[in-house]
Short mmCIF file of C-alpha atoms and ligand atoms in Angstrom, two decimals:
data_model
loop_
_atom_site.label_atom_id
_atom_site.label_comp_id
_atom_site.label_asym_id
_atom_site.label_seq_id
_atom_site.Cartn_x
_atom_site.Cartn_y
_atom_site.Cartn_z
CA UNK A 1 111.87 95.27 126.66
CA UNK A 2 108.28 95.44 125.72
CA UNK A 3 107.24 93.86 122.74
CA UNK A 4 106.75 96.12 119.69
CA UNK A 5 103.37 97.61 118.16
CA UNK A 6 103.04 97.15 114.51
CA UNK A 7 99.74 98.79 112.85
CA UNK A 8 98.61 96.78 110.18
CA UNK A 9 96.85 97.63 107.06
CA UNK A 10 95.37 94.47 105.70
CA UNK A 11 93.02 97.16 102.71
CA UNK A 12 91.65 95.89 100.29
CA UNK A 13 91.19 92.80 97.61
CA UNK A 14 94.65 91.06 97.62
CA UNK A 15 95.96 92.81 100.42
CA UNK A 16 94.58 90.85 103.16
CA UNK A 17 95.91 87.64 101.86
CA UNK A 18 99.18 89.36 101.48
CA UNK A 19 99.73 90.46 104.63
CA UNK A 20 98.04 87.28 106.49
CA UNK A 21 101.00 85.07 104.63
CA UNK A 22 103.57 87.81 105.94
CA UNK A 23 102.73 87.84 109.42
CA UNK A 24 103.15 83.88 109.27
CA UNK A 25 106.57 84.75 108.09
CA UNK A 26 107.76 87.41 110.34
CA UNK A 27 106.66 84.74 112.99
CA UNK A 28 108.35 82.07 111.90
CA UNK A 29 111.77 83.95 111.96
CA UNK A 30 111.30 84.97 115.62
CA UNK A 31 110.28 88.68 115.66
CA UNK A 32 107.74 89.06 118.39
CA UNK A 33 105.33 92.13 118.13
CA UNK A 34 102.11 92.82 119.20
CA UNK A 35 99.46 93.92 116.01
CA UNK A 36 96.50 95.93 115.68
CA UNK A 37 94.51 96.14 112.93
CA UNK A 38 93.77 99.28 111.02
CA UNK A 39 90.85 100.78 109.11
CA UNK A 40 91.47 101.46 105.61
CA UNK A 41 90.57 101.53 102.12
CA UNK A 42 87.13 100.94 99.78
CA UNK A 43 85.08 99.11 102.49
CA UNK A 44 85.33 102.83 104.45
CA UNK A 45 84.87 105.00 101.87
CA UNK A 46 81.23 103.20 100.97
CA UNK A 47 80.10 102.50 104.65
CA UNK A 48 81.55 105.83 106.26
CA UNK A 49 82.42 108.13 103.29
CA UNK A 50 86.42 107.97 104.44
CA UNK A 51 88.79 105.37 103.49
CA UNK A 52 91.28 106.65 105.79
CA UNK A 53 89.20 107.22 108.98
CA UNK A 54 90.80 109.13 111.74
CA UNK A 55 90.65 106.37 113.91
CA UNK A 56 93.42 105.00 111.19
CA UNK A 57 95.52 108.54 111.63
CA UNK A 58 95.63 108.27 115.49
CA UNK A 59 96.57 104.34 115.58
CA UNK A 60 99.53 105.36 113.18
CA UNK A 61 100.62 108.46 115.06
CA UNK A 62 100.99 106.47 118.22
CA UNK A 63 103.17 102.74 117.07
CA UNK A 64 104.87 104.52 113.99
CA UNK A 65 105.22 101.74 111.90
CA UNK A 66 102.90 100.56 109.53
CA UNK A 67 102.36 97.23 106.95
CA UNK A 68 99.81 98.40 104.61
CA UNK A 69 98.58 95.84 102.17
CA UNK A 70 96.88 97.68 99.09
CA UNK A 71 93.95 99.47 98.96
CA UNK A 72 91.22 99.94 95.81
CA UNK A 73 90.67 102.70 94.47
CA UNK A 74 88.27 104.07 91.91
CA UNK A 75 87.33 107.17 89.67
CA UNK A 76 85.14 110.26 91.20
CA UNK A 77 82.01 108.87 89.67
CA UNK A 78 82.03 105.40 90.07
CA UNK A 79 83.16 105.90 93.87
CA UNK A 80 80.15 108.38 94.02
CA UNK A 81 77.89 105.58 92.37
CA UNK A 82 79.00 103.39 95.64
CA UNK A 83 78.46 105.34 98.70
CA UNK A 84 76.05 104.04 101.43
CA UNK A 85 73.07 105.85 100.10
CA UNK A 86 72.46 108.15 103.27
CA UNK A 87 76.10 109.08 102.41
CA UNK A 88 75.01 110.18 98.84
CA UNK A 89 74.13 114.32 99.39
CA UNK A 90 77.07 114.98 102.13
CA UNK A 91 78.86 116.39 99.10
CA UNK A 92 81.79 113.76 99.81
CA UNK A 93 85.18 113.12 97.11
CA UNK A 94 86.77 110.19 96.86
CA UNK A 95 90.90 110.59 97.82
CA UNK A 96 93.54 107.16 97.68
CA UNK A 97 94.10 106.44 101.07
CA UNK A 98 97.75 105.99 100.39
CA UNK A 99 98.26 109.28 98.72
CA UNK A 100 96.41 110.55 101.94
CA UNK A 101 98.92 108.78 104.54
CA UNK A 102 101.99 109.98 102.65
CA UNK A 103 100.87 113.39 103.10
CA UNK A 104 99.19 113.30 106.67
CA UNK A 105 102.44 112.27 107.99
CA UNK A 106 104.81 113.63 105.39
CA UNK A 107 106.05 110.44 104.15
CA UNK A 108 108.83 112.11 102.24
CA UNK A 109 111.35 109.56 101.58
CA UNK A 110 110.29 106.06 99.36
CA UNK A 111 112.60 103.43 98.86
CA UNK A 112 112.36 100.46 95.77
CA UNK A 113 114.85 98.18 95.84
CA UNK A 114 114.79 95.66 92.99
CA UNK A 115 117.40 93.13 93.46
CA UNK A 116 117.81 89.85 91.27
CA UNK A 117 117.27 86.68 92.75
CA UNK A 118 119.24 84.00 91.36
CA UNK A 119 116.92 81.22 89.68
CA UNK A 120 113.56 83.34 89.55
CA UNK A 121 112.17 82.20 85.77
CA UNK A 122 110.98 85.82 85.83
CA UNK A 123 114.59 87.23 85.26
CA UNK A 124 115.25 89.83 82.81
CA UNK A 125 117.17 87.87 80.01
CA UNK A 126 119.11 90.03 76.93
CA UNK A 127 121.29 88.73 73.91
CA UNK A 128 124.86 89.41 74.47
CA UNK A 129 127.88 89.19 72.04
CA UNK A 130 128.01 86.56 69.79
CA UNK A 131 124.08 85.75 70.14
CA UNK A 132 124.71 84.36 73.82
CA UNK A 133 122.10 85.01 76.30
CA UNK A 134 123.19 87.10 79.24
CA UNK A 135 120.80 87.41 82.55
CA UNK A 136 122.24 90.47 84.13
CA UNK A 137 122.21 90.63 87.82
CA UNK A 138 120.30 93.99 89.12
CA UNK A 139 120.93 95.57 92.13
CA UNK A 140 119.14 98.46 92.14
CA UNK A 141 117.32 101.22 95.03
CA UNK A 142 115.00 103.37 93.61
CA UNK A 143 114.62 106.52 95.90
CA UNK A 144 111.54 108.34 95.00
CA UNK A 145 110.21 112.05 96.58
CA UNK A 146 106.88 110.66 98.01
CA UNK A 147 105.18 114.04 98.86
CA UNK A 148 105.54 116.73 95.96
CA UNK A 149 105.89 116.69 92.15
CA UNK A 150 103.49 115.86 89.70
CA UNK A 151 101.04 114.12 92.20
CA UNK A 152 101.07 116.65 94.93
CA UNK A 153 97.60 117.69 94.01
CA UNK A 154 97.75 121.60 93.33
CA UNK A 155 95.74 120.92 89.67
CA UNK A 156 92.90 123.23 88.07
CA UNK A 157 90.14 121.92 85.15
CA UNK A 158 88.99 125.38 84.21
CA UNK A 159 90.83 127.37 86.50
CA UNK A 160 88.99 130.54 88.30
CA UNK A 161 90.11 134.23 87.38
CA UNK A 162 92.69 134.44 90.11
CA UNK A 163 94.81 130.97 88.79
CA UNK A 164 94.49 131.90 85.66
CA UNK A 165 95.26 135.41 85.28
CA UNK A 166 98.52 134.43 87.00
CA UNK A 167 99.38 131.60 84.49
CA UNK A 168 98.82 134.10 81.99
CA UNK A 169 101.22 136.45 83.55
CA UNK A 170 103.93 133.53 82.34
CA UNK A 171 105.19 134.65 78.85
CA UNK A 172 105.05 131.18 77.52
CA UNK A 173 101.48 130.32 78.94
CA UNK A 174 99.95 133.52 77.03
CA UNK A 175 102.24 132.29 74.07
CA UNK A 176 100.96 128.52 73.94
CA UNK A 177 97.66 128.60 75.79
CA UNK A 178 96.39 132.06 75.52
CA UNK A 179 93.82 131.94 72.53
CA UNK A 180 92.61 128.42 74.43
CA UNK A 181 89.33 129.10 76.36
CA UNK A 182 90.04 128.82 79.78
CA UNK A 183 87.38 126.00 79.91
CA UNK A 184 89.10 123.40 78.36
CA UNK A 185 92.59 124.12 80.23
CA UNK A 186 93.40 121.92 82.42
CA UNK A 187 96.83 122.18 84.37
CA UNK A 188 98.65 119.81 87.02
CA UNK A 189 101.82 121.32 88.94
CA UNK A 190 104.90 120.02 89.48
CA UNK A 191 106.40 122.28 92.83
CA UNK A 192 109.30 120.80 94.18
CA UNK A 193 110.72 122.17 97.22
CA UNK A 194 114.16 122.63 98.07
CA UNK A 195 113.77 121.48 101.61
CA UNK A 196 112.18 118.09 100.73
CA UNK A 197 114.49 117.74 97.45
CA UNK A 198 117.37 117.27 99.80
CA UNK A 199 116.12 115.75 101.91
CA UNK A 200 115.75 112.61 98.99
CA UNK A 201 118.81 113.25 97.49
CA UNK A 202 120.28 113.06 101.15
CA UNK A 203 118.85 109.91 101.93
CA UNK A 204 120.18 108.60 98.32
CA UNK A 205 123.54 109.27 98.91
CA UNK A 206 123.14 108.13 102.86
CA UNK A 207 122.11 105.08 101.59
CA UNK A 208 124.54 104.25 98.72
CA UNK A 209 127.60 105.05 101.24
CA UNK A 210 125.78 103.05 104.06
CA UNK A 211 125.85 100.20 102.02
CA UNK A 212 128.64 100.70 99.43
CA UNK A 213 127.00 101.06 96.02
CA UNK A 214 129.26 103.10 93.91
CA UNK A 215 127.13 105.49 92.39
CA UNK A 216 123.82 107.59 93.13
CA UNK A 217 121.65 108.63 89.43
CA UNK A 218 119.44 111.61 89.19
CA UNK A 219 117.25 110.00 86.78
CA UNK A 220 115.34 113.57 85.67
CA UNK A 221 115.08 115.81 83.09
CA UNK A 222 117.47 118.72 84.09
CA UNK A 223 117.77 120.00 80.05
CA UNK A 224 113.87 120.60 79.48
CA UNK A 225 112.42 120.97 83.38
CA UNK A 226 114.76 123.35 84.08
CA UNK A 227 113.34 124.83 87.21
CA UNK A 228 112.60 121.75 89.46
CA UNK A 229 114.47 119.06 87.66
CA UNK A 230 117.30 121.84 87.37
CA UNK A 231 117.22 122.57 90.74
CA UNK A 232 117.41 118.94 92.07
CA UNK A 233 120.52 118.27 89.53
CA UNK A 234 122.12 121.32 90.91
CA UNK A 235 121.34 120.27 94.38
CA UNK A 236 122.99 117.01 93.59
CA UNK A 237 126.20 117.94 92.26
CA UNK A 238 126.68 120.37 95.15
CA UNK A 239 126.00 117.74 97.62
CA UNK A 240 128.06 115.12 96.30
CA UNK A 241 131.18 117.16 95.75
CA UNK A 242 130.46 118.72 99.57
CA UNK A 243 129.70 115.51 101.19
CA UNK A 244 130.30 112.36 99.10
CA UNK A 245 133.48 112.61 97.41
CA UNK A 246 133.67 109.14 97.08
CA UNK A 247 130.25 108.15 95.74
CA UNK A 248 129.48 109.20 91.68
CA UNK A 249 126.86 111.42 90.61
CA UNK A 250 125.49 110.17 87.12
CA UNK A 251 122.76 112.25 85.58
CA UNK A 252 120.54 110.73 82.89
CA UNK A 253 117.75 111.53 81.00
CA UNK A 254 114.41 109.92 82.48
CA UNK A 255 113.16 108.71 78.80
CA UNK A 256 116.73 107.53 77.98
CA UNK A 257 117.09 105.87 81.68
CA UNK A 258 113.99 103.77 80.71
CA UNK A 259 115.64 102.89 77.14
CA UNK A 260 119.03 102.06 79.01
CA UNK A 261 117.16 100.25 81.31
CA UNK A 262 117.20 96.52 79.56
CA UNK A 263 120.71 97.63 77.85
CA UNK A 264 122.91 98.07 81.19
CA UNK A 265 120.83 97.45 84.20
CA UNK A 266 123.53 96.11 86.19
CA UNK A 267 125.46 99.39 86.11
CA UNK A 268 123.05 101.38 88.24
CA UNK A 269 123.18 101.27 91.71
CA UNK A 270 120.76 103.77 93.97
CA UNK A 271 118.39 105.86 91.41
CA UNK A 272 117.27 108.96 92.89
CA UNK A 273 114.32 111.00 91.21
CA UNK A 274 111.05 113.32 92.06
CA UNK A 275 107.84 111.64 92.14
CA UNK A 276 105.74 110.72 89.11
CA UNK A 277 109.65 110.02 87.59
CA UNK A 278 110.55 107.78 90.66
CA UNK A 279 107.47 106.21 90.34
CA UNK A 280 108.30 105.13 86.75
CA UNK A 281 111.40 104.44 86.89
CA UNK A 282 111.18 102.01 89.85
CA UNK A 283 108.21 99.92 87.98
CA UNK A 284 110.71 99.81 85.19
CA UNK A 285 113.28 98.04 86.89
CA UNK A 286 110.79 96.21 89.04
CA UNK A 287 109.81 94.65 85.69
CA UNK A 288 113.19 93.13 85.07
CA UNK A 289 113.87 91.39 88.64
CA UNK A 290 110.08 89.48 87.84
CA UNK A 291 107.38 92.61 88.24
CA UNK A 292 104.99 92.86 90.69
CA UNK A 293 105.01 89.68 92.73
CA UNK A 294 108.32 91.20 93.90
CA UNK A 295 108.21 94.96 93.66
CA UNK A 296 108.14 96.01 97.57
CA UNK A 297 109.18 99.33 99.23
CA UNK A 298 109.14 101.29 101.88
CA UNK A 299 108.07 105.32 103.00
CA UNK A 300 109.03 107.08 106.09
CA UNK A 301 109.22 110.58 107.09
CA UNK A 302 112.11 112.50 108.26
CA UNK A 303 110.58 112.39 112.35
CA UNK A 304 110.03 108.02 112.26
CA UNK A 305 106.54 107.22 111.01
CA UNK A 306 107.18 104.52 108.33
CA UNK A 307 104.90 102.68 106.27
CA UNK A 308 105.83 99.34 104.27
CA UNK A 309 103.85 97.74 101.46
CA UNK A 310 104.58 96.20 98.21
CA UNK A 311 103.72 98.46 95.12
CA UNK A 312 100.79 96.50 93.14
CA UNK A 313 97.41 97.15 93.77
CA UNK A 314 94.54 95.04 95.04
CA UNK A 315 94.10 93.07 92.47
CA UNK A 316 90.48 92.73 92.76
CA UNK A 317 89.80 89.79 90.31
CA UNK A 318 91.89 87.71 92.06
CA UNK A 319 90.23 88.93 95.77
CA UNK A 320 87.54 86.55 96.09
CA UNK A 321 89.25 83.20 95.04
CA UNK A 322 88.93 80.46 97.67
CA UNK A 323 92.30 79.90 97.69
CA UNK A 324 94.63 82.90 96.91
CA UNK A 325 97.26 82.47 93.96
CA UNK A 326 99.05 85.59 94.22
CA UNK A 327 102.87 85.65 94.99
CA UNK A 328 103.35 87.08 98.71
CA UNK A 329 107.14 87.58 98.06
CA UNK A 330 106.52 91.71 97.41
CA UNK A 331 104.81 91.81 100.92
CA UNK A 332 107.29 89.87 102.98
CA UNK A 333 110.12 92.29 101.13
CA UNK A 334 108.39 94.78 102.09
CA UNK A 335 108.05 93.62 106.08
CA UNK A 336 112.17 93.00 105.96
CA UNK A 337 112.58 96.32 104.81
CA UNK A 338 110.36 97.50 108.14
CA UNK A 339 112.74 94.94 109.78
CA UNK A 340 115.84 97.16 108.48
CA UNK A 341 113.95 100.18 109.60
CA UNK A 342 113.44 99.07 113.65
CA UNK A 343 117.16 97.47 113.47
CA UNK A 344 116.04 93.60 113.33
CA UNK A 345 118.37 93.68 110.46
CA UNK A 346 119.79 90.20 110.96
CA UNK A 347 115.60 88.59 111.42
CA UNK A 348 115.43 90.45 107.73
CA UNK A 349 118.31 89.12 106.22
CA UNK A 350 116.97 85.64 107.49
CA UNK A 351 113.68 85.80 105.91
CA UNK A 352 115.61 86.88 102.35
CA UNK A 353 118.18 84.11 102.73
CA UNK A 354 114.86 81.88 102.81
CA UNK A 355 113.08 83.68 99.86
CA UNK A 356 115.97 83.16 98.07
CA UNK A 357 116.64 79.88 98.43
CA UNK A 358 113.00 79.02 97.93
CA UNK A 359 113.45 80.85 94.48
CA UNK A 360 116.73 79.32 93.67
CA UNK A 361 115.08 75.80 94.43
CA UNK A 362 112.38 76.49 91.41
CA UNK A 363 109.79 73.70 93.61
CA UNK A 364 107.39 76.39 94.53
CA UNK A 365 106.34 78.97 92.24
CA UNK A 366 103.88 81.55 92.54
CA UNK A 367 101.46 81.33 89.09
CA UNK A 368 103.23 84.38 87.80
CA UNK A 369 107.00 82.98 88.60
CA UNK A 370 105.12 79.89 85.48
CA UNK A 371 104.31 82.25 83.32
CA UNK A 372 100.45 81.62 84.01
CA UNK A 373 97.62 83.82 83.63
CA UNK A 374 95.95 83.98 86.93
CA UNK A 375 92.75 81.61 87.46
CA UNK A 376 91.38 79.41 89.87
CA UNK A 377 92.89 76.29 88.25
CA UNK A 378 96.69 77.35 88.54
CA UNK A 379 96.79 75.90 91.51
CA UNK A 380 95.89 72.22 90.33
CA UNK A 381 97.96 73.11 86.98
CA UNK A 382 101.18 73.17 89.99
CA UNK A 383 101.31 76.77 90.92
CA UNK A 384 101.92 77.47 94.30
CA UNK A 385 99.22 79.05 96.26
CA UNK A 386 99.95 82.06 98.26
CA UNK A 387 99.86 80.13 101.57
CA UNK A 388 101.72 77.63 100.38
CA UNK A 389 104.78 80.37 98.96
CA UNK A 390 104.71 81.25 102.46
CA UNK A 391 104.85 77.69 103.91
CA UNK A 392 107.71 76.74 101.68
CA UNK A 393 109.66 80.20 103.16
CA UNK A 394 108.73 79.28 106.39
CA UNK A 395 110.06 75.63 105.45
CA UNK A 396 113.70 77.48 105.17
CA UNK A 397 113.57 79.32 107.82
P1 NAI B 1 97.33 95.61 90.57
O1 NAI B 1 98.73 95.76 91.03
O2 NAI B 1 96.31 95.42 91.62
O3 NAI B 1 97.22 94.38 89.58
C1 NAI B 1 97.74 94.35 88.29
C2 NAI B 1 98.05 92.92 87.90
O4 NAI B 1 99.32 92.57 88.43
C3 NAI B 1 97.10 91.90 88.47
O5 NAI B 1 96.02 91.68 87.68
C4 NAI B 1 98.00 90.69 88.54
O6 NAI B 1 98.06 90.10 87.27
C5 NAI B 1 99.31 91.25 88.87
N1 NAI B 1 99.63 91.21 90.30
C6 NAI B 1 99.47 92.20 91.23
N2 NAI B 1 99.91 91.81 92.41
C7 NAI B 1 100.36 90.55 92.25
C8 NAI B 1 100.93 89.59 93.13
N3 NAI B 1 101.17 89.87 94.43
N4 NAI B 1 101.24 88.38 92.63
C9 NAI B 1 101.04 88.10 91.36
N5 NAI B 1 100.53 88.95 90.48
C10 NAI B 1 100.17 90.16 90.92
O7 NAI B 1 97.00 96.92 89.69
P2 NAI B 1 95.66 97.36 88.96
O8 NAI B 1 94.92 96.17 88.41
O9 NAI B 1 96.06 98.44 88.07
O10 NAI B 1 94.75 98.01 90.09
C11 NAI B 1 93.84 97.32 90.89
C12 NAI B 1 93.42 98.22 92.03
O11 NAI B 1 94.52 98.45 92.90
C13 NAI B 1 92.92 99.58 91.56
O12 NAI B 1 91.81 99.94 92.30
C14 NAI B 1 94.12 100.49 91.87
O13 NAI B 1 93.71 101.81 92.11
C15 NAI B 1 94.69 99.85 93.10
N6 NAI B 1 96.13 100.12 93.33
C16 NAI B 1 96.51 100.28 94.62
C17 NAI B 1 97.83 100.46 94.94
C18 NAI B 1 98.20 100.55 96.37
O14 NAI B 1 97.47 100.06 97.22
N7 NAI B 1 99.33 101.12 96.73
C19 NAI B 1 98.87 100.51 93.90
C20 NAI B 1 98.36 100.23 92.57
C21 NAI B 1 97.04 100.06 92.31
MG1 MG B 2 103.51 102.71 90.49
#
């Protein structure tokens, strides 16, 4: 068979030393592919006005699978500020690459799983009966709607006469916002569809049965969003009593999921929820399993373009160091979760028996796993480097 094409999407700050350290990893536990490198992020947007060139687009649309580091981005005016200066009258806006890919190839489905390993010092840690200290183990897989919600973009600042004359055909616009002049409104949508809304409940419950978690919750707001939070906790129950009889449906409250959150974590198995409420949710829980040096995921859409990255940013003050401190673990997650994807399960399972037992171990640790605040000198005050996280995985494997 011919050896696989992986696109890769080193980005920007962080990102590059990220997914440099992965690649190490992935070859280490015997996955062969071939890689080509892909255009994307800040560096674009101020040399060519795009920071998702088309070039980008096409080399995606023909391998499929993606590892996308992170990518910077900034507000409208300081991007503006930035632009080569021939670029300056083209009338150009600044758009996150990311959000762009998600909705170029309709990266519908995102999956966070946040999973405990056993010795990281960044565990969550909670007083039990009797004053003991309990460390609950969390096993958790966000599922978050990737394309629609809150941040699907249909948003007005001082909408024109046709948007607004049909907000104020709603009786409870003209009631609340009617005597507010129309420039200082400002309104952001949340549309769900029902397509795409089962199509993330269905891979929610696909997933929990595939791998035997006991219960699938719709962390929304059904009582006060009553039209698209309503719909999707409809949705739910009708799917679970038609098709997974066997798997729970709990429904909770988004703002009481985050207060349950550090109460019963281990009770929740796959979390399903729209966007901006997936999005939460899953840094909430990625906070208790040690934050963002372990926070990966994964997006696909329904026809097999996937992209894999870890959730933080670029981290741009830590970009330039000479030798990079930050904790690789959330990219090479991320990379076994495209190893799950293109069935190499057992190379991905490899690579997380390794993480974990260079975790449980406690000889190398990433600045955050001691608690540091991230400077140059961690690295002679016995933090791990990122290179050398990746060494010590490589070590295992
Ligand atoms: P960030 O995730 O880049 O960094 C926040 C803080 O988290 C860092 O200062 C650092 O203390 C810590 N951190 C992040 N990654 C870490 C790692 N691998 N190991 C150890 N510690 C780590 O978020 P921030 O500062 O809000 O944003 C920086 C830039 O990244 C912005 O331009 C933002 O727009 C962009 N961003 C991009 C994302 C993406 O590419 N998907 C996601 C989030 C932010
Ligand atoms: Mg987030």
């Amino acid at each position: 068979m011919s050896k696989r094409t992986i696109v890769t999407l080193p980005g920007d700050g962080i990102g590059k030393a990220v997914l440099d350290e992965t690649l190490r990893v992935l070859d280490a536990a015997g996955f062969e592919a071939e890689y080509v490198e892909g255009d994307i992020g800040w560096e674009f947007w101020r040399s060519e006005g795009n920071p998702l060139p088309q070039r980008t687009i096409d080399l995606i649309a023909e391998h499929k699978i993606a590892l996308f580091g992170a990518i910077t981005s900034k507000p409208k005016d300081e991007a503006f500020e930035e632009l080569a200066p021939e670029l300056k009258d083209k009338g150009l806006i600044y758009s996150s690459p990311i959000v762009g890919l998600r909705q170029h190839f309709g990266l519908e489905i995102c999956a966070r799983p946040c999973k405990t390993y056993k010795g990281n010092p960044l565990n969550f840690i909670r007083r039990g009966k009797g004053n003991d200290i309990e460390e609950p183990m969390v096993d958790v897989v966000i599922f978050r709607q990737n394309t629609e919600g809150l941040y699907g973009g249909v948003e007005w600042s001082n909408p024109n006469k046709q948007v607004y004359d049909a907000f104020m055909s709603h009786p409870k616009f003209k009631a609340n916002f009617g005597d507010v002049p129309v420039e200082e409104v400002s309104i952001s949508t949340r549309i769900f569809s029902k397509e795409r809304t089962e199509n993330i409940l269905r891979a929610a419950f696909d997933y929990a049965k595939k791998y035997g978690y006991k219960s699938v919750t719709l962390a929304e707001k059904p009582n006060v969003i009553r039209e698209t939070s309503g719909m999707m906790y409809k949705m739910a129950l009708q799917m679970q009593a038609n098709d997974y009889p066997e798997i729970e449906l709990w429904n909770t409250n988004i703002d009481a999921q985050m207060m349950w959150l550090t109460k019963n974590p281990e009770d929740y198995g796959v979390i399903v929820a729209g966007n901006m409420f997936g999005d939460i949710v899953s840094d909430g829980f990625a906070g208790l399993i040690g934050g963002l040096g372990f926070a990966c995921s994964a997006q696909w859409s329904l026809d097999g373009v996937a992209v894999f990255e870890p959730t933080h940013g670029s981290a741009p003050k830590y970009a330039d160091y000479d030798t990079s401190i930050v904790n690789p673990i959330a990219m090479i997650e991320s990379a076994c979760m495209m190893l799950d994807f293109i069935d190499e399960k057992d190379k991905a399972d490899k690579i997380r028996k390794a993480v974990a037992e260079v975790i449980e171990e406690g000889k190398t640790k990433t600045y955050d796993m001691m608690k540091m605040r991230g400077k140059p000198d961690v690295i002679n005050k016995g933090a791990a480097s990122t290179k050398q996280m990746a060494d010590a995985i490589i070590a295992k494997l």
